[in-house]
PDB file of C-alpha atoms in Angstrom:
ATOM      1  CA  ASP A   1       0.000   0.000   0.000  1.00  0.00           C
ATOM      2  CA  ALA A   2       1.221   3.480  -0.789  1.00  0.00           C
ATOM      3  CA  GLY A   3       1.866   5.748   2.132  1.00  0.00           C
ATOM      4  CA  VAL A   4       1.304   9.469   2.187  1.00  0.00           C
ATOM      5  CA  THR A   5       2.767  10.966  -0.968  1.00  0.00           C
ATOM      6  CA  GLN A   6       3.785  14.582  -1.386  1.00  0.00           C
ATOM      7  CA  SER A   7       4.860  16.452  -4.471  1.00  0.00           C
ATOM      8  CA  PRO A   8       7.157  17.954  -5.389  1.00  0.00           C
ATOM      9  CA  THR A   9       9.931  16.744  -3.095  1.00  0.00           C
ATOM     10  CA  HIS A  10      12.026  19.859  -3.575  1.00  0.00           C
ATOM     11  CA  LEU A  11      11.150  23.305  -4.849  1.00  0.00           C
ATOM     12  CA  ILE A  12      12.980  26.601  -5.269  1.00  0.00           C
ATOM     13  CA  LYS A  13      10.950  29.787  -5.610  1.00  0.00           C
ATOM     14  CA  THR A  14      11.659  33.498  -5.691  1.00  0.00           C
ATOM     15  CA  ARG A  15      10.318  35.982  -3.160  1.00  0.00           C
ATOM     16  CA  GLY A  16       6.860  37.181  -4.084  1.00  0.00           C
ATOM     17  CA  GLN A  17       5.966  34.092  -6.081  1.00  0.00           C
ATOM     18  CA  HIS A  18       3.173  31.654  -5.378  1.00  0.00           C
ATOM     19  CA  VAL A  19       3.567  27.940  -4.625  1.00  0.00           C
ATOM     20  CA  THR A  20       1.224  24.938  -4.542  1.00  0.00           C
ATOM     21  CA  LEU A  21       2.148  21.805  -2.630  1.00  0.00           C
ATOM     22  CA  ARG A  22       0.235  18.577  -3.056  1.00  0.00           C
ATOM     23  CA  CYS A  23      -0.540  15.655  -0.786  1.00  0.00           C
ATOM     24  CA  SER A  24      -2.236  12.319  -1.364  1.00  0.00           C
ATOM     25  CA  PRO A  25      -3.314  10.580   1.845  1.00  0.00           C
ATOM     26  CA  ILE A  26      -3.278   6.894   2.535  1.00  0.00           C
ATOM     27  CA  SER A  27      -6.201   5.174   0.864  1.00  0.00           C
ATOM     28  CA  GLY A  28      -9.213   5.283   3.163  1.00  0.00           C
ATOM     29  CA  HIS A  29      -7.933   8.193   5.223  1.00  0.00           C
ATOM     30  CA  LYS A  30     -10.237  11.186   5.258  1.00  0.00           C
ATOM     31  CA  SER A  31      -8.223  13.649   7.315  1.00  0.00           C
ATOM     32  CA  VAL A  32      -5.217  15.613   6.084  1.00  0.00           C
ATOM     33  CA  SER A  33      -3.105  17.995   8.119  1.00  0.00           C
ATOM     34  CA  TRP A  34      -0.311  20.326   7.034  1.00  0.00           C
ATOM     35  CA  TYR A  35       2.726  21.279   9.107  1.00  0.00           C
ATOM     36  CA  GLN A  36       5.655  23.616   8.540  1.00  0.00           C
ATOM     37  CA  GLN A  37       9.029  22.555   9.895  1.00  0.00           C
ATOM     38  CA  VAL A  38      11.736  25.162   9.864  1.00  0.00           C
ATOM     39  CA  LEU A  39      15.259  23.785  10.018  1.00  0.00           C
ATOM     40  CA  GLY A  40      16.205  22.833  13.555  1.00  0.00           C
ATOM     41  CA  GLN A  41      12.702  23.175  14.994  1.00  0.00           C
ATOM     42  CA  GLY A  42       9.646  21.066  15.568  1.00  0.00           C
ATOM     43  CA  PRO A  43       6.730  21.096  13.141  1.00  0.00           C
ATOM     44  CA  GLN A  44       4.143  23.864  13.415  1.00  0.00           C
ATOM     45  CA  PHE A  45       0.512  23.126  12.643  1.00  0.00           C
ATOM     46  CA  ILE A  46      -0.920  24.976   9.651  1.00  0.00           C
ATOM     47  CA  PHE A  47      -4.241  23.356   8.693  1.00  0.00           C
ATOM     48  CA  GLN A  48      -6.366  20.289   9.226  1.00  0.00           C
ATOM     49  CA  TYR A  49      -9.038  19.152   6.783  1.00  0.00           C
ATOM     50  CA  TYR A  50     -11.582  16.409   7.320  1.00  0.00           C
ATOM     51  CA  GLU A  51     -14.200  15.412   4.803  1.00  0.00           C
ATOM     52  CA  LYS A  52     -13.246  18.436   2.672  1.00  0.00           C
ATOM     53  CA  GLU A  53     -13.918  20.901   5.473  1.00  0.00           C
ATOM     54  CA  GLU A  54     -11.383  22.919   7.411  1.00  0.00           C
ATOM     55  CA  ARG A  55     -11.341  21.648  10.976  1.00  0.00           C
ATOM     56  CA  GLY A  56      -8.363  23.506  12.357  1.00  0.00           C
ATOM     57  CA  ARG A  57      -6.073  26.385  11.534  1.00  0.00           C
ATOM     58  CA  GLY A  58      -2.757  27.334  13.064  1.00  0.00           C
ATOM     59  CA  ASN A  59      -1.261  30.760  13.587  1.00  0.00           C
ATOM     60  CA  PHE A  60      -0.249  31.449   9.995  1.00  0.00           C
ATOM     61  CA  PRO A  61      -1.020  34.511   7.844  1.00  0.00           C
ATOM     62  CA  ASP A  62      -3.742  34.578   5.216  1.00  0.00           C
ATOM     63  CA  ARG A  63      -1.081  34.043   2.552  1.00  0.00           C
ATOM     64  CA  PHE A  64      -1.414  30.380   3.504  1.00  0.00           C
ATOM     65  CA  SER A  65      -4.494  28.542   2.277  1.00  0.00           C
ATOM     66  CA  ALA A  66      -5.460  24.955   1.633  1.00  0.00           C
ATOM     67  CA  ARG A  67      -8.230  22.785   0.344  1.00  0.00           C
ATOM     68  CA  GLN A  68      -9.210  19.141   0.245  1.00  0.00           C
ATOM     69  CA  PHE A  69     -10.689  17.476  -2.794  1.00  0.00           C
ATOM     70  CA  PRO A  70     -13.449  14.818  -3.057  1.00  0.00           C
ATOM     71  CA  ASN A  71     -10.767  12.104  -3.312  1.00  0.00           C
ATOM     72  CA  TYR A  72      -9.320  13.448  -0.007  1.00  0.00           C
ATOM     73  CA  SER A  73      -6.091  14.685  -1.572  1.00  0.00           C
ATOM     74  CA  SER A  74      -5.084  18.168  -0.534  1.00  0.00           C
ATOM     75  CA  GLU A  75      -3.259  21.247  -1.716  1.00  0.00           C
ATOM     76  CA  LEU A  76      -1.434  23.848   0.339  1.00  0.00           C
ATOM     77  CA  ASN A  77      -1.058  27.222  -1.327  1.00  0.00           C
ATOM     78  CA  VAL A  78       1.261  29.990  -0.236  1.00  0.00           C
ATOM     79  CA  ASN A  79       1.100  33.425  -1.864  1.00  0.00           C
ATOM     80  CA  ALA A  80       3.639  36.256  -1.875  1.00  0.00           C
ATOM     81  CA  LEU A  81       6.451  34.035  -0.672  1.00  0.00           C
ATOM     82  CA  LEU A  82       8.893  35.366   1.896  1.00  0.00           C
ATOM     83  CA  LEU A  83      12.368  34.127   2.693  1.00  0.00           C
ATOM     84  CA  GLY A  84      11.015  32.941   6.045  1.00  0.00           C
ATOM     85  CA  ASP A  85       8.671  30.536   4.299  1.00  0.00           C
ATOM     86  CA  SER A  86      11.650  28.334   3.497  1.00  0.00           C
ATOM     87  CA  ALA A  87      10.975  25.084   5.328  1.00  0.00           C
ATOM     88  CA  LEU A  88      10.023  21.450   5.077  1.00  0.00           C
ATOM     89  CA  TYR A  89       6.274  21.195   4.574  1.00  0.00           C
ATOM     90  CA  LEU A  90       4.825  18.001   5.936  1.00  0.00           C
ATOM     91  CA  CYS A  91       1.482  16.437   5.177  1.00  0.00           C
ATOM     92  CA  ALA A  92      -0.086  13.921   7.546  1.00  0.00           C
ATOM     93  CA  SER A  93      -3.108  11.742   6.996  1.00  0.00           C
ATOM     94  CA  SER A  94      -5.284   9.920   9.478  1.00  0.00           C
ATOM     95  CA  GLN A  95      -8.430   7.870   9.233  1.00  0.00           C
ATOM     96  CA  GLY A  96     -10.774  10.329  10.826  1.00  0.00           C
ATOM     97  CA  GLN A  97     -11.879  12.041  13.946  1.00  0.00           C
ATOM     98  CA  GLY A  98     -12.985   9.174  16.115  1.00  0.00           C
ATOM     99  CA  ALA A  99     -11.338   8.286  19.417  1.00  0.00           C
ATOM    100  CA  MET A 100      -9.350   5.403  17.975  1.00  0.00           C
ATOM    101  CA  ASN A 101      -8.174   7.230  14.884  1.00  0.00           C
ATOM    102  CA  THR A 102      -5.362   9.088  16.535  1.00  0.00           C
ATOM    103  CA  GLU A 103      -2.348   8.093  14.520  1.00  0.00           C
ATOM    104  CA  ALA A 104      -1.081  10.531  11.915  1.00  0.00           C
ATOM    105  CA  PHE A 105       1.026   9.129   9.091  1.00  0.00           C
ATOM    106  CA  PHE A 106       3.477  11.573   7.567  1.00  0.00           C
ATOM    107  CA  GLY A 107       4.752  11.987   4.062  1.00  0.00           C
ATOM    108  CA  GLN A 108       8.400  12.663   3.235  1.00  0.00           C
ATOM    109  CA  GLY A 109       7.705  16.346   2.947  1.00  0.00           C
ATOM    110  CA  THR A 110       8.316  19.059   0.388  1.00  0.00           C
ATOM    111  CA  ARG A 111      11.486  21.065   0.918  1.00  0.00           C
ATOM    112  CA  LEU A 112      10.691  24.659  -0.138  1.00  0.00           C
ATOM    113  CA  THR A 113      13.521  27.116  -0.568  1.00  0.00           C
ATOM    114  CA  VAL A 114      12.674  30.766  -1.173  1.00  0.00           C
ATOM    115  CA  VAL A 115      15.489  32.872  -2.615  1.00  0.00           C
TER     116      VAL A 115
ATOM    117  CA  ALA B   1      -3.541  25.705  25.883  1.00  0.00           C
ATOM    118  CA  GLN B   2      -1.324  22.747  25.314  1.00  0.00           C
ATOM    119  CA  SER B   3       2.453  22.784  25.174  1.00  0.00           C
ATOM    120  CA  VAL B   4       5.352  20.354  25.088  1.00  0.00           C
ATOM    121  CA  THR B   5       8.813  20.761  26.557  1.00  0.00           C
ATOM    122  CA  GLN B   6      11.642  18.473  25.600  1.00  0.00           C
ATOM    123  CA  LEU B   7      14.538  18.763  28.009  1.00  0.00           C
ATOM    124  CA  GLY B   8      17.854  18.657  26.215  1.00  0.00           C
ATOM    125  CA  SER B   9      18.137  19.585  22.566  1.00  0.00           C
ATOM    126  CA  HIS B  10      21.076  17.215  22.153  1.00  0.00           C
ATOM    127  CA  VAL B  11      21.673  13.883  23.884  1.00  0.00           C
ATOM    128  CA  SER B  12      24.717  11.711  23.317  1.00  0.00           C
ATOM    129  CA  VAL B  13      25.000   8.106  24.474  1.00  0.00           C
ATOM    130  CA  SER B  14      27.354   5.224  23.845  1.00  0.00           C
ATOM    131  CA  GLU B  15      26.229   2.227  21.849  1.00  0.00           C
ATOM    132  CA  GLY B  16      24.597  -0.235  24.238  1.00  0.00           C
ATOM    133  CA  ALA B  17      23.826   2.407  26.863  1.00  0.00           C
ATOM    134  CA  LEU B  18      20.392   3.427  28.123  1.00  0.00           C
ATOM    135  CA  VAL B  19      18.558   6.050  26.097  1.00  0.00           C
ATOM    136  CA  LEU B  20      16.398   8.517  28.037  1.00  0.00           C
ATOM    137  CA  LEU B  21      14.705  11.390  26.221  1.00  0.00           C
ATOM    138  CA  ARG B  22      12.584  13.648  28.380  1.00  0.00           C
ATOM    139  CA  CYS B  23       9.222  15.136  27.553  1.00  0.00           C
ATOM    140  CA  ASN B  24       6.890  17.166  29.757  1.00  0.00           C
ATOM    141  CA  TYR B  25       3.550  18.457  28.639  1.00  0.00           C
ATOM    142  CA  SER B  26       0.845  20.800  29.775  1.00  0.00           C
ATOM    143  CA  SER B  27      -2.773  20.231  28.895  1.00  0.00           C
ATOM    144  CA  SER B  28      -6.057  21.316  30.373  1.00  0.00           C
ATOM    145  CA  VAL B  29      -7.733  18.179  29.071  1.00  0.00           C
ATOM    146  CA  PRO B  30      -6.666  14.523  29.021  1.00  0.00           C
ATOM    147  CA  PRO B  31      -4.005  14.398  26.353  1.00  0.00           C
ATOM    148  CA  TYR B  32      -2.999  12.040  23.633  1.00  0.00           C
ATOM    149  CA  LEU B  33       0.802  11.784  23.650  1.00  0.00           C
ATOM    150  CA  PHE B  34       3.153  10.742  20.891  1.00  0.00           C
ATOM    151  CA  TRP B  35       6.807  10.196  20.149  1.00  0.00           C
ATOM    152  CA  TYR B  36       7.990  10.512  16.560  1.00  0.00           C
ATOM    153  CA  VAL B  37      11.415   9.935  15.029  1.00  0.00           C
ATOM    154  CA  GLN B  38      12.805  11.830  12.068  1.00  0.00           C
ATOM    155  CA  TYR B  39      15.832  10.664  10.122  1.00  0.00           C
ATOM    156  CA  PRO B  40      17.756  13.232   8.049  1.00  0.00           C
ATOM    157  CA  ASN B  41      15.769  14.631   5.122  1.00  0.00           C
ATOM    158  CA  GLN B  42      12.837  12.380   5.853  1.00  0.00           C
ATOM    159  CA  GLY B  43       9.348  12.708   7.241  1.00  0.00           C
ATOM    160  CA  LEU B  44       8.211  11.732  10.703  1.00  0.00           C
ATOM    161  CA  GLN B  45       7.636   8.156  11.799  1.00  0.00           C
ATOM    162  CA  LEU B  46       5.512   7.271  14.797  1.00  0.00           C
ATOM    163  CA  LEU B  47       7.423   5.415  17.515  1.00  0.00           C
ATOM    164  CA  LEU B  48       4.595   5.038  20.012  1.00  0.00           C
ATOM    165  CA  LYS B  49       1.515   6.729  21.378  1.00  0.00           C
ATOM    166  CA  TYR B  50      -0.539   6.973  24.532  1.00  0.00           C
ATOM    167  CA  THR B  51      -4.269   7.439  24.269  1.00  0.00           C
ATOM    168  CA  THR B  52      -5.958   5.654  27.147  1.00  0.00           C
ATOM    169  CA  GLY B  53      -5.388   2.558  29.240  1.00  0.00           C
ATOM    170  CA  ALA B  54      -1.979   1.181  30.183  1.00  0.00           C
ATOM    171  CA  THR B  55       0.434   3.948  31.058  1.00  0.00           C
ATOM    172  CA  LEU B  56       3.518   2.041  29.902  1.00  0.00           C
ATOM    173  CA  VAL B  57       3.503   2.065  26.144  1.00  0.00           C
ATOM    174  CA  LYS B  58       5.748  -0.063  23.982  1.00  0.00           C
ATOM    175  CA  GLY B  59       6.673   1.074  20.502  1.00  0.00           C
ATOM    176  CA  ILE B  60       8.779   0.089  17.571  1.00  0.00           C
ATOM    177  CA  ASN B  61      12.544  -0.464  17.563  1.00  0.00           C
ATOM    178  CA  GLY B  62      12.606  -1.357  21.274  1.00  0.00           C
ATOM    179  CA  PHE B  63      11.437   2.037  22.519  1.00  0.00           C
ATOM    180  CA  GLU B  64       8.917   2.539  25.291  1.00  0.00           C
ATOM    181  CA  ALA B  65       7.451   5.444  27.213  1.00  0.00           C
ATOM    182  CA  GLU B  66       5.532   5.846  30.432  1.00  0.00           C
ATOM    183  CA  PHE B  67       2.705   8.325  30.900  1.00  0.00           C
ATOM    184  CA  LYS B  68       2.926   9.829  34.390  1.00  0.00           C
ATOM    185  CA  LYS B  69      -0.017  12.121  34.962  1.00  0.00           C
ATOM    186  CA  SER B  70       1.235  13.339  38.361  1.00  0.00           C
ATOM    187  CA  GLU B  71       4.499  14.455  36.781  1.00  0.00           C
ATOM    188  CA  THR B  72       2.949  15.499  33.441  1.00  0.00           C
ATOM    189  CA  SER B  73       5.695  13.528  31.768  1.00  0.00           C
ATOM    190  CA  PHE B  74       6.028  11.088  28.886  1.00  0.00           C
ATOM    191  CA  HIS B  75       9.724  10.194  28.800  1.00  0.00           C
ATOM    192  CA  LEU B  76      11.053   7.930  26.041  1.00  0.00           C
ATOM    193  CA  THR B  77      13.474   5.132  26.910  1.00  0.00           C
ATOM    194  CA  LYS B  78      15.357   2.306  25.269  1.00  0.00           C
ATOM    195  CA  PRO B  79      17.505  -0.093  27.314  1.00  0.00           C
ATOM    196  CA  SER B  80      20.330  -0.390  24.815  1.00  0.00           C
ATOM    197  CA  ALA B  81      21.150   2.179  22.139  1.00  0.00           C
ATOM    198  CA  HIS B  82      22.040   1.136  18.609  1.00  0.00           C
ATOM    199  CA  MET B  83      23.913   3.186  16.057  1.00  0.00           C
ATOM    200  CA  SER B  84      20.792   3.231  13.893  1.00  0.00           C
ATOM    201  CA  ASP B  85      18.908   5.091  16.646  1.00  0.00           C
ATOM    202  CA  ALA B  86      20.761   8.303  15.840  1.00  0.00           C
ATOM    203  CA  ALA B  87      18.041  10.697  14.709  1.00  0.00           C
ATOM    204  CA  GLU B  88      15.836  13.585  15.799  1.00  0.00           C
ATOM    205  CA  TYR B  89      13.084  12.685  18.244  1.00  0.00           C
ATOM    206  CA  PHE B  90       9.929  14.704  18.732  1.00  0.00           C
ATOM    207  CA  CYS B  91       7.362  14.522  21.498  1.00  0.00           C
ATOM    208  CA  ALA B  92       3.875  15.734  20.599  1.00  0.00           C
ATOM    209  CA  VAL B  93       0.519  16.185  22.310  1.00  0.00           C
ATOM    210  CA  SER B  94      -2.969  16.503  20.949  1.00  0.00           C
ATOM    211  CA  ARG B  95      -6.344  17.058  22.463  1.00  0.00           C
ATOM    212  CA  THR B  96      -9.008  14.445  22.724  1.00  0.00           C
ATOM    213  CA  GLY B  97     -12.017  15.346  20.685  1.00  0.00           C
ATOM    214  CA  ASN B  98     -12.315  16.595  17.162  1.00  0.00           C
ATOM    215  CA  ASN B  99      -9.413  19.019  16.961  1.00  0.00           C
ATOM    216  CA  ARG B 100      -6.530  16.697  16.424  1.00  0.00           C
ATOM    217  CA  LYS B 101      -3.758  19.123  15.635  1.00  0.00           C
ATOM    218  CA  LEU B 102      -0.475  18.025  17.091  1.00  0.00           C
ATOM    219  CA  ILE B 103       1.518  20.372  19.295  1.00  0.00           C
ATOM    220  CA  TRP B 104       5.200  19.558  19.061  1.00  0.00           C
ATOM    221  CA  GLY B 105       8.262  19.913  21.190  1.00  0.00           C
ATOM    222  CA  LEU B 106      11.395  21.384  19.681  1.00  0.00           C
ATOM    223  CA  GLY B 107      12.986  17.982  19.319  1.00  0.00           C
ATOM    224  CA  THR B 108      15.977  16.168  20.770  1.00  0.00           C
ATOM    225  CA  SER B 109      18.862  15.148  18.574  1.00  0.00           C
ATOM    226  CA  LEU B 110      20.195  11.759  19.654  1.00  0.00           C
ATOM    227  CA  ALA B 111      23.797  10.870  18.849  1.00  0.00           C
ATOM    228  CA  VAL B 112      25.046   7.327  19.423  1.00  0.00           C
ATOM    229  CA  ASN B 113      28.787   6.906  19.817  1.00  0.00           C
ATOM    230  CA  PRO B 114      30.584   3.652  19.019  1.00  0.00           C
TER     231      PRO B 114
END
């Protein structure tokens, strides 16, 4: 079975540009979360989507947006890129919101470099 | 609000020695607690988790952790370190209920010396 897949794996963008990162969850998983991990730090929560609805949002500016599609894949969009947006962006999928569905499976991440 | 504190950003042990990585949390509600490992340039892999029930949790690769509510701790241990254990380790907490965002510690880098 395929795990969580993210694309692209690496990306270099210029300040002010826009970027779209993609995530395909494990088959059968309905929840997708996005995290930003700056080098040397722990991940920071950006968004959670469940059944195509936003269920949680972290402390990130409006330049960050996301959506989830009917097949449960997800996109993270970042507008007007800043140098500080350079990070590893991680996608995690989980089965759902029930008490037993607590494990999040992570993709390999997308390494975004803004120059 | 929830938070996680990992004591020691860098821990170095000898191969075969005990591994102890410390994690303390704060939470106003019963927490779910997790330990993840991250190898260089890779995503995060779940080592173990505590949700409910037995407070001593066994995970993969010989790791275990004990949930101590009175101490608000969830320290990670392994009796005998292996060279392949060298990695970054993250402790995380999430709420019970529908908001499942994970709150992460800053991580502990484990070095294993031959």
